[in-house]
């Protein structure tokens, strides 16, 4: 049985947090909200607890986990050294939606890092995550709390839909505020590289790391520990095939409409993940629509993206159609990246 414990996201009840922290310390699995998505936490130095994460998610053992800490000081025992770049990034963005990949120390079990010589560390800013880490007093390894290859969970109900009965506790702190996973920056090699886009965009990071590179591969999964792990192409997918139309608004919308009509003519049931401003123009088509929000508000889109993907999936359509958004907002790249991955078959 999985216990769902409600907590005030701003001011979590200490006794509830203490129970969850105790569970973690004893090798249990606790899902908790972060500012990005819900994480599935386990004691990072407890190998059998870590193995349970992989089993609960059905995650391949070659995909390493992020270790969550309260501060750079708390990360120090996990890494071989703290480079100057890591100090600068932590000072600017921690706690927050930034993960840094560094050379690992001996104390981090191979199960966490999938045998790599590096470890990913992040200090989340969500009060529930922070209180839990404080109370646990141990580093907490936590991937997103979804079944492998399902969209990341942004609400406790998503965690329950995927992991009910497989984990001890879900701390329900409501919907997460950012909605897409943290930016992952690899500082273990030169030049530093963005392995995954997120709320902290490349431009902002470049102010502190002028030689920053962006990994843009959609490499396919392999059996080896991967050079850019987590660059698994099919990583954020609904079960229903998703087709992404790219390009400027009018071209992409036109292509999407034609695609929808052709599929409808073949008797398909179609869901369109639609920006609010597109809905009137899609009205003439016999498609189901799931509203994503206003294209002009990427923060709202990111917050809703994974819930909208799950809602679309639940409509049991043959195909989900969506167009990529066109803004300069840093979250645009992250949203586009997740849609691209969701569309890979
Ligand atoms: O926002 C987030 O980062 C959320 C919350 C829960 O903190 N966590 C999350 O974890 O998205 P997960 O496991 O779903 O994604 C972790 C990413 C994967 O792409 C993984 O391959 C990468 O981080 N990663 C972990 N350790 C790594 C390492 N040593 N080198 C390179 N990439 C690593
Ligand atoms: Mg994940």
mmCIF file of C-alpha atoms and ligand atoms in Angstrom:
data_model
loop_
_atom_site.group_PDB
_atom_site.id
_atom_site.type_symbol
_atom_site.label_atom_id
_atom_site.label_comp_id
_atom_site.label_asym_id
_atom_site.label_seq_id
_atom_site.Cartn_x
_atom_site.Cartn_y
_atom_site.Cartn_z
ATOM 1 C CA UNK A 1 0.000 0.000 0.000
ATOM 2 C CA UNK A 2 1.189 3.446 -0.886
ATOM 3 C CA UNK A 3 0.285 6.140 1.627
ATOM 4 C CA UNK A 4 -0.590 9.576 0.275
ATOM 5 C CA UNK A 5 0.216 12.284 2.822
ATOM 6 C CA UNK A 6 -1.048 15.795 2.115
ATOM 7 C CA UNK A 7 1.341 18.593 2.973
ATOM 8 C CA UNK A 8 1.117 22.349 2.744
ATOM 9 C CA UNK A 9 3.566 23.126 -0.091
ATOM 10 C CA UNK A 10 4.711 26.367 1.556
ATOM 11 C CA UNK A 11 4.812 25.274 5.154
ATOM 12 C CA UNK A 12 4.842 21.468 5.437
ATOM 13 C CA UNK A 13 3.804 19.832 8.698
ATOM 14 C CA UNK A 14 7.021 18.764 10.477
ATOM 15 C CA UNK A 15 5.543 15.557 11.848
ATOM 16 C CA UNK A 16 4.496 14.375 8.379
ATOM 17 C CA UNK A 17 7.930 15.247 6.992
ATOM 18 C CA UNK A 18 9.567 13.402 9.898
ATOM 19 C CA UNK A 19 7.665 10.215 9.021
ATOM 20 C CA UNK A 20 8.699 10.435 5.380
ATOM 21 C CA UNK A 21 12.320 11.189 6.335
ATOM 22 C CA UNK A 22 12.352 8.185 8.672
ATOM 23 C CA UNK A 23 11.039 5.990 5.861
ATOM 24 C CA UNK A 24 13.853 7.225 3.563
ATOM 25 C CA UNK A 25 16.538 6.626 6.178
ATOM 26 C CA UNK A 26 15.306 3.046 6.586
ATOM 27 C CA UNK A 27 15.561 2.267 2.866
ATOM 28 C CA UNK A 28 11.985 3.133 1.840
ATOM 29 C CA UNK A 29 10.811 4.955 -1.284
ATOM 30 C CA UNK A 30 9.180 8.377 -0.891
ATOM 31 C CA UNK A 31 7.828 10.491 -3.758
ATOM 32 C CA UNK A 32 7.954 14.221 -3.077
ATOM 33 C CA UNK A 33 7.300 17.466 -4.929
ATOM 34 C CA UNK A 34 10.162 19.588 -6.204
ATOM 35 C CA UNK A 35 9.803 22.885 -8.051
ATOM 36 C CA UNK A 36 10.269 20.982 -11.366
ATOM 37 C CA UNK A 37 8.498 17.618 -11.164
ATOM 38 C CA UNK A 38 7.819 15.013 -8.452
ATOM 39 C CA UNK A 39 10.893 12.972 -7.517
ATOM 40 C CA UNK A 40 11.034 9.341 -6.349
ATOM 41 C CA UNK A 41 13.472 9.472 -3.462
ATOM 42 C CA UNK A 42 15.658 6.875 -1.797
ATOM 43 C CA UNK A 43 18.681 7.028 0.520
ATOM 44 C CA UNK A 44 21.491 7.659 -1.978
ATOM 45 C CA UNK A 45 24.094 5.685 -0.033
ATOM 46 C CA UNK A 46 21.871 2.614 0.444
ATOM 47 C CA UNK A 47 22.421 0.285 -2.523
ATOM 48 C CA UNK A 48 19.346 -1.828 -1.969
ATOM 49 C CA UNK A 49 17.122 1.252 -1.669
ATOM 50 C CA UNK A 50 18.585 2.505 -4.965
ATOM 51 C CA UNK A 51 17.883 -0.821 -6.653
ATOM 52 C CA UNK A 52 14.276 -0.514 -5.518
ATOM 53 C CA UNK A 53 13.975 2.813 -7.408
ATOM 54 C CA UNK A 54 14.976 1.118 -10.666
ATOM 55 C CA UNK A 55 12.565 -1.767 -9.993
ATOM 56 C CA UNK A 56 9.628 0.507 -9.095
ATOM 57 C CA UNK A 57 10.061 2.637 -12.223
ATOM 58 C CA UNK A 58 11.049 -0.171 -14.590
ATOM 59 C CA UNK A 59 14.043 2.045 -15.356
ATOM 60 C CA UNK A 60 17.062 0.555 -17.133
ATOM 61 C CA UNK A 61 20.051 0.300 -14.785
ATOM 62 C CA UNK A 62 22.242 2.238 -17.247
ATOM 63 C CA UNK A 63 20.362 5.505 -16.676
ATOM 64 C CA UNK A 64 21.965 7.299 -13.698
ATOM 65 C CA UNK A 65 20.075 9.158 -10.949
ATOM 66 C CA UNK A 66 20.319 12.720 -9.637
ATOM 67 C CA UNK A 67 21.351 13.016 -5.977
ATOM 68 C CA UNK A 68 19.443 15.726 -4.104
ATOM 69 C CA UNK A 69 21.110 17.743 -1.360
ATOM 70 C CA UNK A 70 20.386 20.897 0.622
ATOM 71 C CA UNK A 71 23.517 22.822 -0.376
ATOM 72 C CA UNK A 72 26.898 22.691 -2.089
ATOM 73 C CA UNK A 73 28.447 21.849 1.298
ATOM 74 C CA UNK A 74 26.170 18.833 1.548
ATOM 75 C CA UNK A 75 27.228 17.787 -1.968
ATOM 76 C CA UNK A 76 30.943 17.974 -1.124
ATOM 77 C CA UNK A 77 31.292 14.406 0.250
ATOM 78 C CA UNK A 78 29.696 13.037 -2.933
ATOM 79 C CA UNK A 79 32.145 14.594 -5.371
ATOM 80 C CA UNK A 80 35.903 14.332 -5.934
ATOM 81 C CA UNK A 81 36.285 18.107 -6.025
ATOM 82 C CA UNK A 82 34.163 21.207 -6.410
ATOM 83 C CA UNK A 83 35.410 23.153 -9.420
ATOM 84 C CA UNK A 84 35.175 26.932 -9.488
ATOM 85 C CA UNK A 85 32.458 26.730 -12.147
ATOM 86 C CA UNK A 86 30.293 24.650 -9.792
ATOM 87 C CA UNK A 87 30.709 27.238 -7.037
ATOM 88 C CA UNK A 88 29.616 29.988 -9.394
ATOM 89 C CA UNK A 89 26.590 28.077 -10.646
ATOM 90 C CA UNK A 90 25.529 26.992 -7.165
ATOM 91 C CA UNK A 91 25.852 30.551 -5.856
ATOM 92 C CA UNK A 92 23.662 31.810 -8.687
ATOM 93 C CA UNK A 93 21.072 29.045 -9.083
ATOM 94 C CA UNK A 94 20.917 26.854 -5.963
ATOM 95 C CA UNK A 95 18.571 26.022 -4.526
ATOM 96 C CA UNK A 96 16.786 25.714 -7.845
ATOM 97 C CA UNK A 97 16.168 23.810 -11.081
ATOM 98 C CA UNK A 98 19.829 23.191 -11.964
ATOM 99 C CA UNK A 99 21.637 19.834 -11.877
ATOM 100 C CA UNK A 100 25.433 19.698 -12.084
ATOM 101 C CA UNK A 101 27.392 16.650 -13.204
ATOM 102 C CA UNK A 102 30.748 16.375 -11.401
ATOM 103 C CA UNK A 103 33.459 13.760 -10.815
ATOM 104 C CA UNK A 104 32.113 11.448 -8.129
ATOM 105 C CA UNK A 105 33.748 10.439 -4.864
ATOM 106 C CA UNK A 106 34.145 6.875 -3.580
ATOM 107 C CA UNK A 107 31.127 7.226 -1.331
ATOM 108 C CA UNK A 108 28.539 7.243 -4.135
ATOM 109 C CA UNK A 109 27.395 3.706 -5.000
ATOM 110 C CA UNK A 110 27.725 2.578 -8.633
ATOM 111 C CA UNK A 111 24.002 1.838 -8.628
ATOM 112 C CA UNK A 112 23.322 5.601 -8.434
ATOM 113 C CA UNK A 113 25.647 6.609 -11.265
ATOM 114 C CA UNK A 114 25.140 3.551 -13.490
ATOM 115 C CA UNK A 115 28.831 2.863 -13.154
ATOM 116 C CA UNK A 116 29.902 6.299 -14.417
ATOM 117 C CA UNK A 117 32.770 8.180 -12.782
ATOM 118 C CA UNK A 118 30.512 11.220 -12.484
ATOM 119 C CA UNK A 119 27.528 12.033 -10.281
ATOM 120 C CA UNK A 120 24.640 14.442 -10.884
ATOM 121 C CA UNK A 121 23.758 16.689 -7.914
ATOM 122 C CA UNK A 122 20.958 19.174 -7.362
ATOM 123 C CA UNK A 123 19.625 21.284 -4.477
ATOM 124 C CA UNK A 124 15.880 21.713 -5.057
ATOM 125 C CA UNK A 125 14.124 24.855 -3.848
ATOM 126 C CA UNK A 126 10.659 23.450 -3.101
ATOM 127 C CA UNK A 127 9.980 23.810 0.656
ATOM 128 C CA UNK A 128 8.709 20.221 0.928
ATOM 129 C CA UNK A 129 11.836 18.858 -0.766
ATOM 130 C CA UNK A 130 14.070 21.045 1.381
ATOM 131 C CA UNK A 131 12.364 20.067 4.643
ATOM 132 C CA UNK A 132 12.488 16.403 3.678
ATOM 133 C CA UNK A 133 16.217 16.546 2.842
ATOM 134 C CA UNK A 134 16.890 18.425 6.075
ATOM 135 C CA UNK A 135 14.977 15.931 8.172
ATOM 136 C CA UNK A 136 16.436 12.879 6.416
ATOM 137 C CA UNK A 137 19.972 14.167 6.942
ATOM 138 C CA UNK A 138 21.195 11.979 4.073
ATOM 139 C CA UNK A 139 21.618 12.623 0.331
ATOM 140 C CA UNK A 140 18.521 11.499 -1.556
ATOM 141 C CA UNK A 141 18.729 9.985 -5.035
ATOM 142 C CA UNK A 142 15.580 10.831 -6.958
ATOM 143 C CA UNK A 143 14.601 10.378 -10.574
ATOM 144 C CA UNK A 144 11.254 11.722 -11.702
ATOM 145 C CA UNK A 145 8.507 9.669 -10.018
ATOM 146 C CA UNK A 146 6.974 8.181 -13.166
ATOM 147 C CA UNK A 147 7.118 4.751 -14.766
ATOM 148 C CA UNK A 148 10.003 4.598 -17.236
ATOM 149 C CA UNK A 149 9.161 6.370 -20.517
ATOM 150 C CA UNK A 150 5.928 7.907 -19.178
ATOM 151 C CA UNK A 151 5.669 11.706 -18.871
ATOM 152 C CA UNK A 152 7.177 13.056 -15.646
ATOM 153 C CA UNK A 153 4.659 13.623 -12.841
ATOM 154 C CA UNK A 154 3.690 17.181 -11.982
ATOM 155 C CA UNK A 155 0.937 16.220 -9.521
ATOM 156 C CA UNK A 156 0.653 13.551 -6.834
ATOM 157 C CA UNK A 157 -2.159 11.920 -8.834
ATOM 158 C CA UNK A 158 0.325 11.269 -11.678
ATOM 159 C CA UNK A 159 2.650 9.510 -9.221
ATOM 160 C CA UNK A 160 -0.201 7.369 -7.930
ATOM 161 C CA UNK A 161 -1.318 6.537 -11.489
ATOM 162 C CA UNK A 162 2.163 5.148 -12.220
ATOM 163 C CA UNK A 163 3.553 3.858 -8.916
ATOM 164 C CA UNK A 164 0.672 2.974 -6.573
ATOM 165 C CA UNK A 165 1.616 -0.079 -4.502
ATOM 166 C CA UNK A 166 5.281 0.108 -5.539
ATOM 167 C CA UNK A 167 6.434 2.796 -3.096
ATOM 168 C CA UNK A 168 5.801 3.558 0.579
ATOM 169 C CA UNK A 169 4.799 7.233 0.643
ATOM 170 C CA UNK A 170 3.746 10.072 -1.652
ATOM 171 C CA UNK A 171 3.967 13.560 -0.163
ATOM 172 C CA UNK A 172 1.177 15.441 -1.948
ATOM 173 C CA UNK A 173 2.135 19.104 -2.144
ATOM 174 C CA UNK A 174 -0.096 19.946 -5.104
ATOM 175 C CA UNK A 175 0.987 20.823 -8.630
ATOM 176 C CA UNK A 176 4.660 21.639 -9.201
ATOM 177 C CA UNK A 177 5.432 25.178 -10.286
ATOM 178 C CA UNK A 178 7.898 24.775 -13.187
ATOM 179 C CA UNK A 179 6.609 21.554 -14.711
ATOM 180 C CA UNK A 180 9.664 20.415 -16.709
ATOM 181 C CA UNK A 181 12.782 18.761 -15.322
ATOM 182 C CA UNK A 182 15.898 20.638 -14.213
ATOM 183 C CA UNK A 183 18.574 21.902 -16.577
ATOM 184 C CA UNK A 184 21.470 19.398 -16.497
ATOM 185 C CA UNK A 185 24.967 20.836 -16.968
ATOM 186 C CA UNK A 186 27.998 18.572 -17.231
ATOM 187 C CA UNK A 187 30.964 20.242 -15.517
ATOM 188 C CA UNK A 188 33.083 17.086 -15.442
ATOM 189 C CA UNK A 189 34.702 17.821 -18.806
ATOM 190 C CA UNK A 190 35.779 20.839 -20.787
ATOM 191 C CA UNK A 191 33.921 22.608 -22.286
ATOM 192 C CA UNK A 192 30.953 22.405 -19.906
ATOM 193 C CA UNK A 193 27.876 21.041 -21.671
ATOM 194 C CA UNK A 194 24.119 21.346 -21.272
ATOM 195 C CA UNK A 195 22.851 17.761 -21.378
ATOM 196 C CA UNK A 196 19.189 18.633 -20.794
ATOM 197 C CA UNK A 197 17.417 21.968 -21.212
ATOM 198 C CA UNK A 198 15.252 23.332 -18.424
ATOM 199 C CA UNK A 199 14.029 26.502 -16.763
ATOM 200 C CA UNK A 200 17.564 27.880 -16.439
ATOM 201 C CA UNK A 201 18.367 28.669 -20.045
ATOM 202 C CA UNK A 202 21.625 28.589 -21.985
ATOM 203 C CA UNK A 203 21.884 32.367 -22.201
ATOM 204 C CA UNK A 204 21.736 32.795 -18.456
ATOM 205 C CA UNK A 205 24.279 30.013 -17.908
ATOM 206 C CA UNK A 206 26.622 31.500 -20.523
ATOM 207 C CA UNK A 207 26.925 34.646 -18.418
ATOM 208 C CA UNK A 208 28.799 32.470 -15.907
ATOM 209 C CA UNK A 209 30.203 29.838 -18.295
ATOM 210 C CA UNK A 210 31.142 31.605 -21.544
ATOM 211 C CA UNK A 211 32.388 28.397 -23.235
ATOM 212 C CA UNK A 212 29.185 26.427 -22.501
ATOM 213 C CA UNK A 213 28.171 23.960 -25.215
ATOM 214 C CA UNK A 214 24.709 22.524 -25.869
ATOM 215 C CA UNK A 215 24.247 18.825 -26.479
ATOM 216 C CA UNK A 216 21.566 18.560 -29.118
ATOM 217 C CA UNK A 217 21.611 14.870 -29.780
ATOM 218 C CA UNK A 218 18.544 12.714 -29.644
ATOM 219 C CA UNK A 219 20.752 9.664 -29.396
ATOM 220 C CA UNK A 220 19.063 6.302 -29.245
ATOM 221 C CA UNK A 221 19.273 4.186 -26.119
ATOM 222 C CA UNK A 222 22.062 1.626 -26.027
ATOM 223 C CA UNK A 223 23.016 -1.130 -23.611
ATOM 224 C CA UNK A 224 26.161 0.639 -22.428
ATOM 225 C CA UNK A 225 26.294 3.425 -19.909
ATOM 226 C CA UNK A 226 25.791 6.278 -22.324
ATOM 227 C CA UNK A 227 28.063 9.248 -22.955
ATOM 228 C CA UNK A 228 25.069 11.548 -22.640
ATOM 229 C CA UNK A 229 22.769 9.427 -20.524
ATOM 230 C CA UNK A 230 19.244 10.713 -20.230
ATOM 231 C CA UNK A 231 19.519 11.683 -23.845
ATOM 232 C CA UNK A 232 17.300 8.652 -24.329
ATOM 233 C CA UNK A 233 15.188 9.750 -27.228
ATOM 234 C CA UNK A 234 11.931 8.234 -26.062
ATOM 235 C CA UNK A 235 11.805 9.593 -22.571
ATOM 236 C CA UNK A 236 8.745 11.684 -21.991
ATOM 237 C CA UNK A 237 6.198 9.919 -24.086
ATOM 238 C CA UNK A 238 2.498 9.418 -23.907
ATOM 239 C CA UNK A 239 1.414 5.903 -24.957
ATOM 240 C CA UNK A 240 -0.454 7.349 -27.932
ATOM 241 C CA UNK A 241 1.779 8.202 -30.921
ATOM 242 C CA UNK A 242 2.448 11.935 -30.969
ATOM 243 C CA UNK A 243 3.214 13.909 -34.128
ATOM 244 C CA UNK A 244 4.980 17.247 -33.783
ATOM 245 C CA UNK A 245 4.640 19.910 -36.473
ATOM 246 C CA UNK A 246 7.506 22.403 -36.421
ATOM 247 C CA UNK A 247 8.042 25.768 -38.069
ATOM 248 C CA UNK A 248 6.458 29.183 -37.795
ATOM 249 C CA UNK A 249 2.907 29.411 -36.459
ATOM 250 C CA UNK A 250 1.009 29.686 -39.730
ATOM 251 C CA UNK A 251 2.972 26.950 -41.570
ATOM 252 C CA UNK A 252 2.903 24.546 -38.637
ATOM 253 C CA UNK A 253 -0.778 25.146 -37.921
ATOM 254 C CA UNK A 254 -1.659 24.653 -41.591
ATOM 255 C CA UNK A 255 0.373 21.404 -41.737
ATOM 256 C CA UNK A 256 -1.278 20.206 -38.548
ATOM 257 C CA UNK A 257 -4.763 20.930 -39.932
ATOM 258 C CA UNK A 258 -4.029 19.035 -43.159
ATOM 259 C CA UNK A 259 -2.524 16.137 -41.196
ATOM 260 C CA UNK A 260 -5.574 16.035 -38.921
ATOM 261 C CA UNK A 261 -7.994 16.073 -41.852
ATOM 262 C CA UNK A 262 -6.154 13.272 -43.627
ATOM 263 C CA UNK A 263 -6.150 11.128 -40.505
ATOM 264 C CA UNK A 264 -9.843 11.864 -39.849
ATOM 265 C CA UNK A 265 -10.597 10.774 -43.431
ATOM 266 C CA UNK A 266 -8.930 7.466 -42.587
ATOM 267 C CA UNK A 267 -11.245 7.056 -39.599
ATOM 268 C CA UNK A 268 -8.672 7.944 -36.940
ATOM 269 C CA UNK A 269 -9.619 9.447 -33.607
ATOM 270 C CA UNK A 270 -7.418 12.542 -33.162
ATOM 271 C CA UNK A 271 -6.434 14.654 -30.183
ATOM 272 C CA UNK A 272 -4.887 18.046 -30.805
ATOM 273 C CA UNK A 273 -2.794 19.494 -27.986
ATOM 274 C CA UNK A 274 -3.742 23.079 -28.768
ATOM 275 C CA UNK A 275 -2.498 26.511 -27.842
ATOM 276 C CA UNK A 276 -5.403 28.694 -26.741
ATOM 277 C CA UNK A 277 -4.867 31.043 -29.688
ATOM 278 C CA UNK A 278 -5.157 28.147 -32.186
ATOM 279 C CA UNK A 279 -8.429 26.732 -30.892
ATOM 280 C CA UNK A 280 -10.782 28.891 -32.974
ATOM 281 C CA UNK A 281 -8.956 27.920 -36.165
ATOM 282 C CA UNK A 282 -9.150 24.225 -35.245
ATOM 283 C CA UNK A 283 -12.841 24.443 -34.455
ATOM 284 C CA UNK A 284 -14.005 23.222 -37.875
ATOM 285 C CA UNK A 285 -12.161 19.893 -37.473
ATOM 286 C CA UNK A 286 -13.775 16.889 -35.794
ATOM 287 C CA UNK A 287 -10.863 16.476 -33.402
ATOM 288 C CA UNK A 288 -10.725 16.335 -29.616
ATOM 289 C CA UNK A 289 -8.831 19.282 -28.170
ATOM 290 C CA UNK A 290 -6.731 19.484 -25.018
ATOM 291 C CA UNK A 291 -5.817 23.061 -24.219
ATOM 292 C CA UNK A 292 -2.146 23.737 -23.481
ATOM 293 C CA UNK A 293 -2.514 27.434 -22.638
ATOM 294 C CA UNK A 294 -1.369 30.598 -24.338
ATOM 295 C CA UNK A 295 1.714 30.329 -26.538
ATOM 296 C CA UNK A 296 2.723 33.761 -25.219
ATOM 297 C CA UNK A 297 3.022 32.283 -21.720
ATOM 298 C CA UNK A 298 5.662 29.496 -21.875
ATOM 299 C CA UNK A 299 5.751 29.291 -18.082
ATOM 300 C CA UNK A 300 2.090 28.283 -18.010
ATOM 301 C CA UNK A 301 2.628 25.843 -20.892
ATOM 302 C CA UNK A 302 5.574 24.170 -19.136
ATOM 303 C CA UNK A 303 3.574 23.885 -15.925
ATOM 304 C CA UNK A 304 0.724 22.134 -17.744
ATOM 305 C CA UNK A 305 2.627 20.189 -20.401
ATOM 306 C CA UNK A 306 2.898 16.767 -18.762
ATOM 307 C CA UNK A 307 -0.626 16.880 -17.317
ATOM 308 C CA UNK A 308 -1.900 17.744 -20.810
ATOM 309 C CA UNK A 309 0.063 14.832 -22.307
ATOM 310 C CA UNK A 310 -1.473 12.464 -19.764
ATOM 311 C CA UNK A 311 -4.975 13.885 -20.406
ATOM 312 C CA UNK A 312 -4.468 13.445 -24.145
ATOM 313 C CA UNK A 313 -3.377 9.868 -23.580
ATOM 314 C CA UNK A 314 -6.490 9.135 -21.537
ATOM 315 C CA UNK A 315 -8.710 10.075 -24.506
ATOM 316 C CA UNK A 316 -7.627 6.830 -26.220
ATOM 317 C CA UNK A 317 -7.019 8.440 -29.593
ATOM 318 C CA UNK A 318 -5.018 6.987 -32.464
ATOM 319 C CA UNK A 319 -2.765 10.022 -32.722
ATOM 320 C CA UNK A 320 -1.944 13.184 -30.770
ATOM 321 C CA UNK A 321 -1.047 16.216 -32.903
ATOM 322 C CA UNK A 322 0.782 19.275 -31.616
ATOM 323 C CA UNK A 323 2.850 22.113 -33.057
ATOM 324 C CA UNK A 324 6.025 23.438 -31.498
ATOM 325 C CA UNK A 325 5.912 26.852 -29.903
ATOM 326 C CA UNK A 326 7.807 29.856 -31.222
ATOM 327 C CA UNK A 327 9.081 32.188 -28.507
ATOM 328 C CA UNK A 328 12.477 33.355 -27.243
ATOM 329 C CA UNK A 329 11.651 32.446 -23.665
ATOM 330 C CA UNK A 330 14.257 30.085 -22.096
ATOM 331 C CA UNK A 331 11.510 27.561 -21.384
ATOM 332 C CA UNK A 332 10.712 27.395 -25.100
ATOM 333 C CA UNK A 333 13.781 25.238 -25.755
ATOM 334 C CA UNK A 334 12.876 22.925 -22.881
ATOM 335 C CA UNK A 335 9.263 22.562 -24.030
ATOM 336 C CA UNK A 336 10.312 21.960 -27.624
ATOM 337 C CA UNK A 337 12.843 19.356 -26.455
ATOM 338 C CA UNK A 338 10.190 17.458 -24.445
ATOM 339 C CA UNK A 339 7.713 17.544 -27.351
ATOM 340 C CA UNK A 340 10.399 16.276 -29.711
ATOM 341 C CA UNK A 341 11.221 13.397 -27.384
ATOM 342 C CA UNK A 342 7.538 12.609 -26.880
ATOM 343 C CA UNK A 343 7.175 12.418 -30.654
ATOM 344 C CA UNK A 344 10.003 9.966 -31.225
ATOM 345 C CA UNK A 345 8.826 6.479 -32.096
HETATM 346 O O1 LIG B 1 14.065 18.205 -12.158
HETATM 347 C C1 LIG B 1 14.666 17.139 -12.049
HETATM 348 O O2 LIG B 1 15.849 17.001 -12.383
HETATM 349 C C2 LIG B 1 13.901 15.947 -11.475
HETATM 350 C C3 LIG B 1 13.597 16.246 -10.004
HETATM 351 C C4 LIG B 1 12.963 15.073 -9.312
HETATM 352 O O3 LIG B 1 14.766 16.660 -9.354
HETATM 353 N N1 LIG B 1 14.628 14.736 -11.617
HETATM 354 C C5 LIG B 1 14.803 14.126 -12.815
HETATM 355 O O4 LIG B 1 15.487 12.922 -12.724
HETATM 356 O O5 LIG B 1 14.380 14.570 -13.866
HETATM 357 P P1 LIG B 1 15.570 11.889 -13.917
HETATM 358 O O6 LIG B 1 16.250 10.686 -13.367
HETATM 359 O O7 LIG B 1 14.245 11.680 -14.504
HETATM 360 O O8 LIG B 1 16.568 12.568 -14.913
HETATM 361 C C6 LIG B 1 17.928 12.664 -14.547
HETATM 362 C C7 LIG B 1 18.731 13.055 -15.725
HETATM 363 C C8 LIG B 1 18.751 11.916 -16.706
HETATM 364 O O9 LIG B 1 18.698 12.492 -17.977
HETATM 365 C C9 LIG B 1 20.096 11.277 -16.397
HETATM 366 O O10 LIG B 1 20.594 10.545 -17.466
HETATM 367 C C10 LIG B 1 20.946 12.507 -16.085
HETATM 368 O O11 LIG B 1 20.075 13.307 -15.331
HETATM 369 N N2 LIG B 1 22.109 12.137 -15.293
HETATM 370 C C11 LIG B 1 22.137 11.649 -14.052
HETATM 371 N N3 LIG B 1 23.404 11.375 -13.668
HETATM 372 C C12 LIG B 1 24.185 11.711 -14.704
HETATM 373 C C13 LIG B 1 25.599 11.666 -14.931
HETATM 374 N N4 LIG B 1 26.449 11.210 -14.016
HETATM 375 N N5 LIG B 1 26.055 12.098 -16.131
HETATM 376 C C14 LIG B 1 25.203 12.575 -17.052
HETATM 377 N N6 LIG B 1 23.865 12.639 -16.907
HETATM 378 C C15 LIG B 1 23.371 12.200 -15.738
HETATM 379 MG MG1 LIG B 2 12.739 11.134 -15.699
#
